[in-house]
PDB file of C-alpha atoms and ligand atoms in Angstrom:
ATOM      1  CA  MET A1478     -12.607  15.490 -17.685  1.00 67.00           C
ATOM      2  CA  THR A1479      -9.836  12.873 -17.814  1.00 87.00           C
ATOM      3  CA  ARG A1480      -9.847  10.369 -14.988  1.00 91.00           C
ATOM      4  CA  GLY A1481      -6.889  10.726 -12.629  1.00 96.00           C
ATOM      5  CA  ARG A1482      -4.325   7.997 -12.057  1.00 98.00           C
ATOM      6  CA  PHE A1483      -3.949   5.784  -9.017  1.00 98.00           C
ATOM      7  CA  ILE A1484      -0.507   4.754  -7.739  1.00 98.00           C
ATOM      8  CA  ALA A1485      -0.035   2.508  -4.703  1.00 98.00           C
ATOM      9  CA  LEU A1486       3.185   1.907  -2.806  1.00 98.00           C
ATOM     10  CA  GLU A1487       3.613  -1.501  -1.231  1.00 98.00           C
ATOM     11  CA  GLY A1488       6.157  -3.429   0.780  1.00 94.00           C
ATOM     12  CA  GLY A1489       6.794  -4.913   4.188  1.00 91.00           C
ATOM     13  CA  GLU A1490       7.451  -3.013   7.411  1.00 90.00           C
ATOM     14  CA  GLY A1491      10.302  -0.496   7.427  1.00 86.00           C
ATOM     15  CA  THR A1492      10.715  -0.303   3.665  1.00 90.00           C
ATOM     16  CA  GLY A1493      10.377   3.494   3.648  1.00 91.00           C
ATOM     17  CA  LYS A1494       7.064   3.526   1.759  1.00 94.00           C
ATOM     18  CA  SER A1495       5.500   6.363   3.723  1.00 95.00           C
ATOM     19  CA  THR A1496       8.417   8.733   3.112  1.00 96.00           C
ATOM     20  CA  GLN A1497       8.504   7.721  -0.531  1.00 98.00           C
ATOM     21  CA  ALA A1498       4.748   8.180  -0.947  1.00 98.00           C
ATOM     22  CA  ARG A1499       5.074  11.747   0.375  1.00 98.00           C
ATOM     23  CA  LEU A1500       8.021  12.548  -1.920  1.00 98.00           C
ATOM     24  CA  LEU A1501       6.226  11.075  -4.933  1.00 98.00           C
ATOM     25  CA  ALA A1502       3.090  13.114  -4.198  1.00 98.00           C
ATOM     26  CA  GLN A1503       5.193  16.301  -3.936  1.00 98.00           C
ATOM     27  CA  ALA A1504       6.984  15.543  -7.213  1.00 98.00           C
ATOM     28  CA  LEU A1505       3.694  14.973  -9.051  1.00 97.00           C
ATOM     29  CA  GLU A1506       2.277  18.201  -7.607  1.00 97.00           C
ATOM     30  CA  GLN A1507       5.314  20.051  -8.910  1.00 97.00           C
ATOM     31  CA  GLN A1508       4.320  18.802 -12.364  1.00 94.00           C
ATOM     32  CA  GLY A1509       1.037  20.677 -11.932  1.00 95.00           C
ATOM     33  CA  LEU A1510      -1.157  17.709 -11.034  1.00 96.00           C
ATOM     34  CA  GLU A1511      -3.728  17.673  -8.244  1.00 97.00           C
ATOM     35  CA  VAL A1512      -2.583  14.884  -5.925  1.00 98.00           C
ATOM     36  CA  VAL A1513      -4.352  13.202  -3.020  1.00 98.00           C
ATOM     37  CA  LEU A1514      -1.881  11.503  -0.668  1.00 98.00           C
ATOM     38  CA  THR A1515      -3.502   8.862   1.492  1.00 98.00           C
ATOM     39  CA  ARG A1516      -2.823   5.600   3.328  1.00 98.00           C
ATOM     40  CA  GLU A1517      -4.295   2.268   4.362  1.00 98.00           C
ATOM     41  CA  PRO A1518      -5.712   1.185   6.615  1.00 98.00           C
ATOM     42  CA  GLY A1519      -7.244   4.650   6.918  1.00 98.00           C
ATOM     43  CA  GLY A1520      -7.736   7.702   4.749  1.00 98.00           C
ATOM     44  CA  THR A1521     -11.321   8.507   5.819  1.00 98.00           C
ATOM     45  CA  PRO A1522     -12.776   8.962   9.336  1.00 98.00           C
ATOM     46  CA  GLY A1523     -14.498   5.565   9.166  1.00 98.00           C
ATOM     47  CA  ALA A1524     -11.428   3.754   7.876  1.00 98.00           C
ATOM     48  CA  GLU A1525      -9.195   5.488  10.443  1.00 98.00           C
ATOM     49  CA  ALA A1526     -11.547   4.212  13.181  1.00 98.00           C
ATOM     50  CA  ILE A1527     -11.210   0.683  11.788  1.00 98.00           C
ATOM     51  CA  ARG A1528      -7.416   1.202  11.693  1.00 98.00           C
ATOM     52  CA  GLN A1529      -7.455   1.676  15.467  1.00 97.00           C
ATOM     53  CA  LEU A1530      -9.388  -1.579  15.867  1.00 97.00           C
ATOM     54  CA  LEU A1531      -6.902  -3.425  13.657  1.00 98.00           C
ATOM     55  CA  LEU A1532      -3.624  -2.098  15.012  1.00 96.00           C
ATOM     56  CA  ALA A1533      -4.641  -1.969  18.687  1.00 95.00           C
ATOM     57  CA  PRO A1534      -7.264  -4.736  18.893  1.00 95.00           C
ATOM     58  CA  PRO A1535      -9.589  -4.909  21.865  1.00 93.00           C
ATOM     59  CA  GLY A1536      -9.599  -8.122  23.888  1.00 92.00           C
ATOM     60  CA  GLU A1537      -7.745 -11.110  22.539  1.00 92.00           C
ATOM     61  CA  GLY A1538      -7.308  -9.731  19.015  1.00 93.00           C
ATOM     62  CA  TRP A1539      -8.827 -10.705  15.658  1.00 96.00           C
ATOM     63  CA  GLY A1540      -8.863 -14.060  13.931  1.00 94.00           C
ATOM     64  CA  ALA A1541      -7.428 -14.105  10.417  1.00 94.00           C
ATOM     65  CA  ARG A1542     -10.864 -13.977   8.760  1.00 96.00           C
ATOM     66  CA  ALA A1543     -12.220 -11.117  10.847  1.00 97.00           C
ATOM     67  CA  GLU A1544      -8.987  -9.223  10.246  1.00 98.00           C
ATOM     68  CA  ALA A1545      -9.343  -9.662   6.468  1.00 98.00           C
ATOM     69  CA  LEU A1546     -12.963  -8.466   6.624  1.00 98.00           C
ATOM     70  CA  LEU A1547     -12.028  -5.388   8.644  1.00 98.00           C
ATOM     71  CA  PHE A1548      -9.298  -4.425   6.164  1.00 98.00           C
ATOM     72  CA  ALA A1549     -11.777  -4.901   3.319  1.00 98.00           C
ATOM     73  CA  ALA A1550     -14.386  -2.780   5.141  1.00 98.00           C
ATOM     74  CA  ALA A1551     -11.897   0.023   5.781  1.00 98.00           C
ATOM     75  CA  ARG A1552     -10.841  -0.089   2.118  1.00 99.00           C
ATOM     76  CA  SER A1553     -14.452  -0.022   0.934  1.00 98.00           C
ATOM     77  CA  ASP A1554     -15.105   3.247   2.795  1.00 98.00           C
ATOM     78  CA  HIS A1555     -11.799   4.704   1.595  1.00 98.00           C
ATOM     79  CA  VAL A1556     -12.499   3.825  -2.044  1.00 98.00           C
ATOM     80  CA  GLU A1557     -16.093   5.061  -1.982  1.00 98.00           C
ATOM     81  CA  LYS A1558     -15.554   8.336  -0.136  1.00 98.00           C
ATOM     82  CA  LEU A1559     -12.046   9.415  -1.095  1.00 98.00           C
ATOM     83  CA  ILE A1560     -10.307   7.466  -3.870  1.00 98.00           C
ATOM     84  CA  ARG A1561     -13.043   7.148  -6.521  1.00 98.00           C
ATOM     85  CA  PRO A1562     -14.278  10.748  -6.177  1.00 98.00           C
ATOM     86  CA  ALA A1563     -10.679  12.007  -6.477  1.00 98.00           C
ATOM     87  CA  LEU A1564     -10.004   9.930  -9.606  1.00 98.00           C
ATOM     88  CA  GLU A1565     -13.306  11.020 -11.130  1.00 97.00           C
ATOM     89  CA  ARG A1566     -12.520  14.712 -10.744  1.00 97.00           C
ATOM     90  CA  GLY A1567      -9.157  14.127 -12.442  1.00 97.00           C
ATOM     91  CA  ALA A1568      -6.916  14.062  -9.346  1.00 98.00           C
ATOM     92  CA  TRP A1569      -4.059  11.622  -8.905  1.00 98.00           C
ATOM     93  CA  VAL A1570      -4.105   9.370  -5.864  1.00 98.00           C
ATOM     94  CA  VAL A1571      -0.902   8.201  -4.172  1.00 98.00           C
ATOM     95  CA  CYS A1572      -1.722   5.560  -1.579  1.00 98.00           C
ATOM     96  CA  ASP A1573       0.607   4.128   1.084  1.00 98.00           C
ATOM     97  CA  ARG A1574      -0.549   0.463   0.869  1.00 98.00           C
ATOM     98  CA  PHE A1575      -3.692  -0.867  -0.860  1.00 98.00           C
ATOM     99  CA  VAL A1576      -5.276  -4.260  -1.618  1.00 98.00           C
ATOM    100  CA  ASP A1577      -1.963  -5.974  -2.339  1.00 98.00           C
ATOM    101  CA  SER A1578      -1.109  -5.540   1.356  1.00 98.00           C
ATOM    102  CA  SER A1579      -4.210  -7.598   2.164  1.00 98.00           C
ATOM    103  CA  ARG A1580      -3.143 -10.182  -0.428  1.00 98.00           C
ATOM    104  CA  ALA A1581       0.356 -10.448   1.106  1.00 97.00           C
ATOM    105  CA  TYR A1582      -0.483 -10.130   4.831  1.00 97.00           C
ATOM    106  CA  GLN A1583      -3.944 -11.698   5.221  1.00 98.00           C
ATOM    107  CA  GLY A1584      -3.976 -13.802   2.040  1.00 98.00           C
ATOM    108  CA  GLY A1585      -0.389 -15.079   2.079  1.00 97.00           C
ATOM    109  CA  ALA A1586       1.097 -14.830   5.582  1.00 97.00           C
ATOM    110  CA  GLY A1587      -2.313 -15.058   7.315  1.00 97.00           C
ATOM    111  CA  GLY A1588      -3.399 -18.087   5.289  1.00 97.00           C
ATOM    112  CA  ILE A1589      -6.763 -16.760   4.033  1.00 97.00           C
ATOM    113  CA  GLY A1590      -5.653 -17.262   0.437  1.00 97.00           C
ATOM    114  CA  ASP A1591      -5.553 -14.951  -2.541  1.00 97.00           C
ATOM    115  CA  ASP A1592      -8.970 -15.871  -3.938  1.00 97.00           C
ATOM    116  CA  ALA A1593     -10.726 -14.989  -0.678  1.00 98.00           C
ATOM    117  CA  VAL A1594      -8.992 -11.598  -0.420  1.00 98.00           C
ATOM    118  CA  ARG A1595      -9.825 -10.807  -4.030  1.00 98.00           C
ATOM    119  CA  ALA A1596     -13.446 -11.827  -3.493  1.00 98.00           C
ATOM    120  CA  LEU A1597     -13.711  -9.495  -0.476  1.00 98.00           C
ATOM    121  CA  HIS A1598     -12.177  -6.704  -2.546  1.00 98.00           C
ATOM    122  CA  GLN A1599     -14.682  -7.329  -5.323  1.00 98.00           C
ATOM    123  CA  VAL A1600     -17.581  -6.975  -2.880  1.00 98.00           C
ATOM    124  CA  GLY A1601     -16.095  -4.077  -0.910  1.00 98.00           C
ATOM    125  CA  SER A1602     -14.514  -1.962  -3.622  1.00 98.00           C
ATOM    126  CA  ASP A1603     -15.736  -3.296  -6.996  1.00 98.00           C
ATOM    127  CA  GLY A1604     -12.271  -4.759  -7.447  1.00 98.00           C
ATOM    128  CA  LEU A1605     -10.664  -1.330  -7.997  1.00 98.00           C
ATOM    129  CA  ARG A1606      -6.996  -1.710  -8.968  1.00 98.00           C
ATOM    130  CA  PRO A1607      -4.259   0.916  -9.001  1.00 98.00           C
ATOM    131  CA  ASP A1608      -2.915   1.950 -12.402  1.00 97.00           C
ATOM    132  CA  LEU A1609       0.492   1.005 -11.039  1.00 97.00           C
ATOM    133  CA  THR A1610       1.685  -0.622  -7.825  1.00 98.00           C
ATOM    134  CA  VAL A1611       5.251   0.134  -6.776  1.00 98.00           C
ATOM    135  CA  LEU A1612       6.697  -2.622  -4.607  1.00 97.00           C
ATOM    136  CA  VAL A1613       9.566  -1.241  -2.527  1.00 96.00           C
ATOM    137  CA  ASP A1614      11.946  -4.115  -1.900  1.00 93.00           C
ATOM    138  CA  VAL A1615      14.555  -3.804   0.852  1.00 91.00           C
ATOM    139  CA  ALA A1616      17.136  -6.313   2.132  1.00 84.00           C
ATOM    140  CA  PRO A1617      15.884  -8.042   5.330  1.00 80.00           C
ATOM    141  CA  ASP A1618      18.921  -6.908   7.403  1.00 82.00           C
ATOM    142  CA  THR A1619      18.300  -3.267   6.518  1.00 81.00           C
ATOM    143  CA  VAL A1620      14.639  -3.630   7.441  1.00 80.00           C
ATOM    144  CA  ALA A1621      15.548  -5.097  10.849  1.00 79.00           C
ATOM    145  CA  GLN A1622      17.876  -2.155  11.562  1.00 81.00           C
ATOM    146  CA  ARG A1623      15.314   0.450  10.464  1.00 78.00           C
ATOM    147  CA  LEU A1624      12.559  -1.123  12.551  1.00 76.00           C
ATOM    148  CA  ALA A1625      14.730  -1.284  15.662  1.00 79.00           C
ATOM    149  CA  ALA A1626      15.495   2.428  15.203  1.00 80.00           C
ATOM    150  CA  ARG A1627      11.860   3.349  14.429  1.00 73.00           C
ATOM    151  CA  ASP A1628       9.716   1.195  16.685  1.00 67.00           C
ATOM    152  CA  GLY A1629      11.867   0.090  19.597  1.00 66.00           C
ATOM    153  CA  ASP A1630       9.421  -2.120  21.477  1.00 59.00           C
ATOM    154  CA  ALA A1631       6.384  -0.166  20.321  1.00 70.00           C
ATOM    155  CA  SER A1632       5.278  -1.964  17.147  1.00 81.00           C
ATOM    156  CA  ASP A1633       1.540  -2.519  16.541  1.00 91.00           C
ATOM    157  CA  ALA A1634      -0.449  -5.773  16.530  1.00 93.00           C
ATOM    158  CA  ILE A1635       0.566  -6.630  12.952  1.00 94.00           C
ATOM    159  CA  GLY A1636       4.033  -5.060  12.787  1.00 92.00           C
ATOM    160  CA  GLY A1637       4.914  -6.947  15.991  1.00 91.00           C
ATOM    161  CA  ARG A1638       4.234 -10.414  14.541  1.00 92.00           C
ATOM    162  CA  SER A1639       6.971 -13.045  14.175  1.00 90.00           C
ATOM    163  CA  THR A1640       9.926 -12.900  11.815  1.00 89.00           C
ATOM    164  CA  GLU A1641       8.391 -15.922  10.011  1.00 91.00           C
ATOM    165  CA  TYR A1642       5.118 -14.023   9.446  1.00 93.00           C
ATOM    166  CA  HIS A1643       6.981 -11.055   7.941  1.00 92.00           C
ATOM    167  CA  ALA A1644       9.168 -13.346   5.809  1.00 91.00           C
ATOM    168  CA  ALA A1645       5.942 -14.887   4.454  1.00 94.00           C
ATOM    169  CA  VAL A1646       4.615 -11.376   3.706  1.00 95.00           C
ATOM    170  CA  ALA A1647       7.782 -10.516   1.735  1.00 93.00           C
ATOM    171  CA  GLU A1648       7.583 -13.803  -0.148  1.00 94.00           C
ATOM    172  CA  ALA A1649       3.891 -13.243  -0.981  1.00 96.00           C
ATOM    173  CA  PHE A1650       4.589  -9.719  -2.290  1.00 96.00           C
ATOM    174  CA  ARG A1651       7.328 -11.003  -4.597  1.00 94.00           C
ATOM    175  CA  LYS A1652       5.081 -13.791  -5.851  1.00 95.00           C
ATOM    176  CA  ILE A1653       2.120 -11.486  -6.554  1.00 96.00           C
ATOM    177  CA  ALA A1654       4.350  -8.955  -8.344  1.00 95.00           C
ATOM    178  CA  GLY A1655       5.984 -11.766 -10.334  1.00 94.00           C
ATOM    179  CA  VAL A1656       2.736 -13.106 -11.757  1.00 93.00           C
ATOM    180  CA  GLU A1657       1.316  -9.668 -12.588  1.00 92.00           C
ATOM    181  CA  PRO A1658       4.260  -7.864 -14.176  1.00 91.00           C
ATOM    182  CA  ASP A1659       2.054  -5.323 -15.981  1.00 91.00           C
ATOM    183  CA  ALA A1660       0.457  -4.129 -12.749  1.00 94.00           C
ATOM    184  CA  PHE A1661       3.629  -3.933 -10.645  1.00 96.00           C
ATOM    185  CA  VAL A1662       7.051  -2.456 -10.731  1.00 97.00           C
ATOM    186  CA  ILE A1663       9.585  -3.658  -8.172  1.00 96.00           C
ATOM    187  CA  VAL A1664      11.869  -0.847  -7.021  1.00 97.00           C
ATOM    188  CA  ASP A1665      15.110  -1.437  -5.147  1.00 96.00           C
ATOM    189  CA  GLY A1666      14.531   0.245  -1.771  1.00 95.00           C
ATOM    190  CA  ASN A1667      18.156  -0.009  -0.630  1.00 94.00           C
ATOM    191  CA  GLY A1668      20.198   3.187  -0.582  1.00 94.00           C
ATOM    192  CA  SER A1669      19.451   6.792   0.326  1.00 95.00           C
ATOM    193  CA  ILE A1670      15.951   8.292   0.415  1.00 96.00           C
ATOM    194  CA  GLU A1671      16.879  10.425  -2.597  1.00 98.00           C
ATOM    195  CA  GLN A1672      18.170   7.435  -4.605  1.00 98.00           C
ATOM    196  CA  VAL A1673      15.003   5.440  -3.974  1.00 97.00           C
ATOM    197  CA  HIS A1674      12.868   8.490  -4.818  1.00 98.00           C
ATOM    198  CA  GLU A1675      14.653   8.837  -8.189  1.00 98.00           C
ATOM    199  CA  ARG A1676      14.011   5.148  -8.922  1.00 98.00           C
ATOM    200  CA  ILE A1677      10.327   5.527  -8.109  1.00 98.00           C
ATOM    201  CA  LEU A1678      10.041   8.611 -10.333  1.00 98.00           C
ATOM    202  CA  ARG A1679      11.529   6.636 -13.217  1.00 97.00           C
ATOM    203  CA  ALA A1680       9.127   3.764 -12.496  1.00 97.00           C
ATOM    204  CA  VAL A1681       6.022   5.983 -12.643  1.00 97.00           C
ATOM    205  CA  GLU A1682       7.186   7.976 -15.679  1.00 95.00           C
ATOM    206  CA  PRO A1683       5.284   5.790 -18.180  1.00 94.00           C
ATOM    207  CA  VAL A1684       2.046   6.391 -16.243  1.00 94.00           C
ATOM    208  CA  VAL A1685       2.653  10.160 -16.251  1.00 92.00           C
ATOM    209  CA  GLU A1686       3.504  10.161 -19.943  1.00 91.00           C
ATOM    210  CA  GLY A1687       0.491   8.030 -20.767  1.00 89.00           C
ATOM    211  CA  ALA A1688      -1.792  10.457 -18.926  1.00 87.00           C
ATOM    212  CA  THR A1689      -0.503  13.791 -20.198  1.00 75.00           C
TER     213      THR A1689
HETATM  214  P1  TYD B2934       1.417   1.123   9.392  1.00 57.19           P
HETATM  215  O1  TYD B2934       1.829   1.731  10.689  1.00 57.19           O
HETATM  216  O2  TYD B2934       0.797   2.008   8.383  1.00 57.19           O
HETATM  217  O3  TYD B2934       2.623   0.283   8.805  1.00 57.19           O
HETATM  218  P2  TYD B2934       3.740   0.641   7.769  1.00 57.19           P
HETATM  219  O4  TYD B2934       4.365   1.928   8.221  1.00 57.19           O
HETATM  220  O5  TYD B2934       4.660  -0.538   7.835  1.00 57.19           O
HETATM  221  O6  TYD B2934       3.044   0.750   6.439  1.00 57.19           O
HETATM  222  O7  TYD B2934       0.439  -0.071   9.761  1.00 57.19           O
HETATM  223  C1  TYD B2934      -0.192  -0.786   8.819  1.00 57.19           C
HETATM  224  C2  TYD B2934      -0.084  -2.239   9.213  1.00 57.19           C
HETATM  225  O8  TYD B2934      -1.209  -2.936   8.699  1.00 57.19           O
HETATM  226  C3  TYD B2934       1.151  -2.919   8.649  1.00 57.19           C
HETATM  227  O9  TYD B2934       1.651  -3.847   9.596  1.00 57.19           O
HETATM  228  C4  TYD B2934       0.610  -3.687   7.476  1.00 57.19           C
HETATM  229  C5  TYD B2934      -0.793  -4.015   7.900  1.00 57.19           C
HETATM  230  N1  TYD B2934      -1.743  -4.184   6.794  1.00 57.19           N
HETATM  231  C6  TYD B2934      -2.312  -5.430   6.556  1.00 57.19           C
HETATM  232  O10 TYD B2934      -1.981  -6.403   7.257  1.00 57.19           O
HETATM  233  N2  TYD B2934      -3.225  -5.571   5.560  1.00 57.19           N
HETATM  234  C7  TYD B2934      -3.629  -4.517   4.780  1.00 57.19           C
HETATM  235  O11 TYD B2934      -4.484  -4.683   3.870  1.00 57.19           O
HETATM  236  C8  TYD B2934      -3.045  -3.228   5.036  1.00 57.19           C
HETATM  237  C9  TYD B2934      -3.466  -2.051   4.215  1.00 57.19           C
HETATM  238  C10 TYD B2934      -2.114  -3.112   6.042  1.00 57.19           C
END
């Protein structure tokens, strides 16, 4: 049995990742592949419970270190119970955010640092990496408009952080993708849903061709 392939979609808030993850999963299914579409934080009952704690924190909220540990714990459960078993039975996994979100949000913007996030990922998930990470990059003005339309005043504990925090997240994503060009492809997320979908399909084509 050939191992499946693991594709993660990454980007800041309002970049359209979730819609694009769904469309990518559908397109891969139409090619006859078994596809598991999932998201982080979440994807398993345990990780979804941790998601609630992270996005609607009890009390005064989490410090940066506790937050990083909770994301790593949620990911550990997700990898052990859902992602690895799927890959081992030959299924493809399309994941809306993965460890590079922790590197950009907690490591970069949150100040924990990349080495610490990677160390937590090593302990929690044996350092599992996607076969390809698609970074969806959208102009900041477009993001602001989409978020106003989507969230109104109702963003969560992380989405609702300052403009500076989110600018640091975007900067960290670009930096990580820049130093690991083999692991990432940066896709222009400006334009219609269909245009961005076509770009993502082209970006994952080498992975599909390499697997079939
Ligand atoms: P979600 O509603 O899924 O956001 P989005 O639609 O923008 O993907 O909430 C996930 C939030 O958690 C989002 O603000 C990014 C944040 N996050 C981290 O800070 N670190 C992580 O490792 C992950 C997976 C998400």
